[in-house]
């Protein structure tokens, strides 16, 4: 059985973070392991508080997994501080790494900051060079690339910027653009590909970014190439949104039990 390791924060409402990642791995038939970077106090309405784990504990969680098992993919999600970023980079450095998918989580849907401002450059400097793929949404891509994204050509330019910053491949997620379709831009350093699906009118969108990146990591753990894994991940997320269980009074979770 293939193994995927998620390095991310815990979501008490179960819709995002470690919980979403593990559910997604399970849906793909991949055995999930985890290194918890933070415990959040949140529900579908908002994030109320965050307690970071000690960086040394996070690093030891990662190290002990690699020391005992053969990891086929790594997904990195919420890492809010410079010290956590450095600890993760140190635990992953000098290894023969499997595909690493980095989701640069910066802010919750309710507006709670999940990545400290001073940690943005550290994220790019320490973790981008370790990443096979980075998966920012439009807001995150703008902050990382340093320019406004208003059209498809800007998304392509941002994808190139992610490669220049050290990643090997990039997905710029365009779901926040106005319009009837959710268009993502994929770039592997040579070739661009667009993925487009009709938008679904729903409030059940909590954890979409976490779910996409963990689905992408699971696909790569199973041996899929970048473009195929991203295509399947987007289809999975679209079905998970369409069949969302309608939990909570705010932005509810997806249905991670759909078939990838």
Coordinates of C-alpha atoms in Angstrom, one line a residue:
X1 CA 0.0 0.0 0.0
X2 CA 1.2 3.5 -0.8
X3 CA 1.8 6.0 2.0
X4 CA 1.3 9.8 2.1
X5 CA 2.4 12.1 4.9
X6 CA 0.5 15.3 5.6
X7 CA 2.2 18.1 7.5
X8 CA -0.5 20.5 8.5
X9 CA -2.8 22.0 11.1
X10 CA -5.7 20.2 12.8
X11 CA -9.3 21.5 12.0
X12 CA -11.7 20.8 14.9
X13 CA -14.6 20.9 12.5
X14 CA -13.1 18.2 10.3
X15 CA -13.4 20.0 7.0
X16 CA -9.9 21.1 6.3
X17 CA -6.3 20.6 7.4
X18 CA -5.1 17.2 8.7
X19 CA -8.7 15.8 8.8
X20 CA -9.4 16.7 5.2
X21 CA -6.1 15.3 4.1
X22 CA -6.5 12.0 5.8
X23 CA -10.0 11.5 4.5
X24 CA -8.8 12.3 1.0
X25 CA -5.9 9.9 1.2
X26 CA -8.4 7.2 2.4
X27 CA -10.7 7.9 -0.6
X28 CA -7.7 7.4 -2.9
X29 CA -6.8 4.1 -1.2
X30 CA -3.6 5.6 0.1
X31 CA -2.5 5.1 3.8
X32 CA -2.3 8.5 5.5
X33 CA 0.2 9.6 8.2
X34 CA 0.4 13.0 9.8
X35 CA 2.6 15.5 11.4
X36 CA 0.5 18.1 13.2
X37 CA 1.8 21.7 13.1
X38 CA -1.0 23.4 15.0
X39 CA -4.3 22.8 16.7
X40 CA -7.1 25.2 15.6
X41 CA -10.3 26.2 17.4
X42 CA -12.7 26.5 14.5
X43 CA -16.1 25.5 13.1
X44 CA -17.8 26.1 9.7
X45 CA -18.3 29.8 10.7
X46 CA -14.8 30.9 11.6
X47 CA -11.4 30.3 13.1
X48 CA -11.4 31.4 16.8
X49 CA -7.9 30.6 17.9
X50 CA -4.7 28.6 17.0
X51 CA -2.1 26.9 19.2
X52 CA 1.1 26.1 17.3
X53 CA 3.0 22.9 18.1
X54 CA 6.6 23.2 19.2
X55 CA 8.8 23.2 16.1
X56 CA 11.0 20.4 17.5
X57 CA 8.0 18.2 18.0
X58 CA 6.8 18.8 14.4
X59 CA 10.3 17.9 13.1
X60 CA 10.4 14.8 15.2
X61 CA 6.9 13.7 13.9
X62 CA 8.3 13.9 10.4
X63 CA 11.6 12.2 11.2
X64 CA 10.1 9.3 13.0
X65 CA 7.7 8.6 10.0
X66 CA 10.6 8.6 7.5
X67 CA 12.8 6.5 9.8
X68 CA 10.2 3.8 9.9
X69 CA 8.4 3.7 6.6
X70 CA 8.7 4.4 2.9
X71 CA 6.8 7.6 2.2
X72 CA 5.4 7.9 -1.4
X73 CA 4.2 11.6 -1.2
X74 CA 4.2 14.5 1.2
X75 CA 1.6 17.2 1.5
X76 CA 2.5 20.4 3.4
X77 CA -0.3 22.7 4.5
X78 CA -0.6 25.2 7.3
X79 CA 2.8 26.3 8.7
X80 CA 2.3 29.6 10.3
X81 CA 5.7 30.7 11.6
X82 CA 9.3 31.0 10.5
X83 CA 10.5 28.6 13.2
X84 CA 8.0 25.9 12.1
X85 CA 9.0 26.4 8.4
X86 CA 12.7 26.0 9.3
X87 CA 11.9 22.9 11.4
X88 CA 10.0 21.2 8.6
X89 CA 12.7 22.1 6.0
X90 CA 15.4 20.7 8.3
X91 CA 13.4 17.5 8.8
X92 CA 13.0 17.0 5.1
X93 CA 16.4 18.2 3.9
X94 CA 19.1 15.7 2.7
X95 CA 16.5 13.0 2.1
X96 CA 15.6 11.3 -1.2
X97 CA 12.2 12.9 -1.1
X98 CA 9.1 11.6 -2.8
X99 CA 6.8 14.2 -4.5
X100 CA 6.1 17.1 -2.1
X101 CA 3.0 19.1 -2.6
X102 CA 3.0 22.5 -0.9
X103 CA -0.2 24.3 -0.3
X104 CA 0.8 27.8 0.9
X105 CA -2.1 28.4 3.3
X106 CA -2.3 32.0 4.3
X107 CA -5.7 33.0 5.5
X108 CA -9.0 31.2 6.4
X109 CA -12.2 31.8 4.6
X110 CA -13.4 33.8 7.7
X111 CA -10.3 36.1 7.4
X112 CA -8.1 34.6 10.2
X113 CA -4.4 34.9 9.3
X114 CA -2.9 31.4 9.1
X115 CA 0.6 32.4 7.9
X116 CA 2.4 35.3 9.7
X117 CA 3.4 38.1 7.4
X118 CA 7.1 37.7 8.3
X119 CA 6.9 34.0 7.4
X120 CA 6.0 34.5 3.7
X121 CA 9.6 34.9 2.5
X122 CA 10.7 32.0 4.7
X123 CA 8.1 29.8 3.2
X124 CA 9.4 30.5 -0.3
X125 CA 13.0 30.3 0.6
X126 CA 13.0 27.1 2.7
X127 CA 10.1 25.1 1.3
X128 CA 9.7 26.0 -2.4
X129 CA 13.0 24.3 -3.3
X130 CA 11.8 21.1 -1.6
X131 CA 8.4 21.1 -3.4
X132 CA 7.5 19.2 -6.5
X133 CA 4.3 21.2 -6.8
X134 CA 3.0 24.4 -5.2
X135 CA -0.8 25.1 -5.2
X136 CA -1.7 28.7 -4.3
X137 CA -5.1 30.2 -4.8
X138 CA -5.4 33.6 -6.4
X139 CA -4.9 35.5 -3.2
X140 CA -1.9 33.5 -2.1
X141 CA -0.4 33.6 -5.6
X142 CA -0.6 37.4 -5.7
X143 CA 1.2 37.8 -2.3
X144 CA 3.9 35.3 -3.3
X145 CA 4.4 36.6 -6.8
X146 CA 4.2 40.3 -5.9
X147 CA 1.7 41.4 -8.5
X148 CA -2.1 41.6 -9.0
X149 CA -3.7 38.7 -10.9
X150 CA -6.7 39.8 -13.0
X151 CA -6.7 37.5 -16.0
X152 CA -5.5 34.2 -17.4
X153 CA -2.2 35.7 -18.6
X154 CA -1.5 36.9 -15.1
X155 CA -2.1 33.4 -13.8
X156 CA 0.4 32.0 -16.2
X157 CA 2.9 34.7 -15.2
X158 CA 2.4 33.8 -11.5
X159 CA 2.9 30.1 -12.3
X160 CA 6.2 31.0 -13.9
X161 CA 7.1 33.0 -10.9
X162 CA 6.5 30.0 -8.6
X163 CA 9.0 28.0 -10.7
X164 CA 11.5 30.9 -10.5
X165 CA 11.1 30.7 -6.7
X166 CA 12.2 27.1 -6.6
X167 CA 9.2 24.8 -7.2
X168 CA 9.3 22.4 -10.1
X169 CA 5.6 22.6 -11.0
X170 CA 2.7 24.9 -10.1
X171 CA -1.1 25.0 -10.0
X172 CA -2.6 28.5 -9.8
X173 CA -6.2 27.9 -8.6
X174 CA -8.7 30.3 -10.2
X175 CA -11.9 29.5 -8.4
X176 CA -12.1 32.9 -6.8
X177 CA -12.4 34.7 -10.2
X178 CA -15.8 35.9 -11.2
X179 CA -17.5 33.8 -13.9
X180 CA -19.3 30.6 -14.5
X181 CA -16.2 28.4 -14.7
X182 CA -13.4 27.6 -12.2
X183 CA -10.2 27.6 -14.2
X184 CA -6.9 26.5 -12.8
X185 CA -3.6 27.0 -14.6
X186 CA -1.0 24.2 -14.5
X187 CA 2.6 24.6 -15.4
X188 CA 5.5 22.1 -15.3
X189 CA 8.2 24.5 -16.3
X190 CA 7.7 23.9 -20.0
X191 CA 4.0 23.4 -20.7
X192 CA 0.8 25.1 -19.6
X193 CA -2.5 23.3 -19.2
X194 CA -5.9 24.7 -18.1
X195 CA -8.4 22.8 -16.1
X196 CA -11.9 24.1 -16.2
X197 CA -15.1 23.0 -14.4
X198 CA -18.5 24.7 -14.0
X199 CA -18.8 26.6 -10.7
X200 CA -21.3 25.1 -8.2
X201 CA -23.4 27.5 -6.3
X202 CA -23.0 26.4 -2.7
X203 CA -21.7 27.5 0.7
X204 CA -20.0 24.1 1.2
X205 CA -16.5 25.1 0.2
X206 CA -14.6 24.7 3.5
X207 CA -11.3 22.9 2.9
X208 CA -11.3 22.9 -0.9
X209 CA -7.6 23.9 -1.1
X210 CA -6.6 21.4 1.5
X211 CA -8.6 18.7 -0.3
X212 CA -7.2 19.5 -3.8
X213 CA -3.6 19.5 -2.6
X214 CA -4.0 16.3 -0.7
X215 CA -5.7 14.6 -3.6
X216 CA -2.9 15.8 -5.9
X217 CA -0.4 14.3 -3.4
X218 CA -2.3 11.0 -3.2
X219 CA -2.4 10.8 -7.0
X220 CA 1.3 11.3 -7.2
X221 CA 1.8 8.7 -4.5
X222 CA 0.0 6.3 -6.7
X223 CA 2.4 7.0 -9.5
X224 CA 0.4 9.5 -11.6
X225 CA 2.3 12.2 -13.4
X226 CA 1.6 15.9 -12.5
X227 CA -1.0 16.7 -15.1
X228 CA -3.0 13.5 -14.6
X229 CA -2.9 13.8 -10.9
X230 CA -4.1 17.4 -11.0
X231 CA -6.9 16.6 -13.4
X232 CA -8.1 13.8 -11.2
X233 CA -7.8 15.9 -8.1
X234 CA -9.9 18.7 -9.6
X235 CA -12.6 16.2 -10.6
X236 CA -12.6 14.7 -7.1
X237 CA -13.0 18.1 -5.5
X238 CA -15.7 19.1 -7.9
X239 CA -17.7 15.9 -7.0
X240 CA -17.0 16.4 -3.3
X241 CA -18.5 19.9 -3.5
X242 CA -21.5 18.8 -5.5
X243 CA -22.3 16.1 -3.0
X244 CA -21.4 18.1 0.2
X245 CA -23.3 16.9 3.3
X246 CA -24.5 20.4 4.3
X247 CA -23.0 20.4 7.8
X248 CA -22.8 23.5 9.9
X249 CA -24.2 27.0 9.8
X250 CA -21.3 28.6 7.8
X251 CA -19.0 27.4 5.0
X252 CA -19.6 23.7 5.3
X253 CA -17.2 20.8 4.5
X254 CA -17.0 18.8 1.3
X255 CA -18.0 15.1 1.0
X256 CA -14.6 13.4 1.1
X257 CA -16.2 10.0 0.7
X258 CA -16.9 10.4 -3.0
X259 CA -15.0 8.2 -5.4
X260 CA -11.9 9.9 -6.9

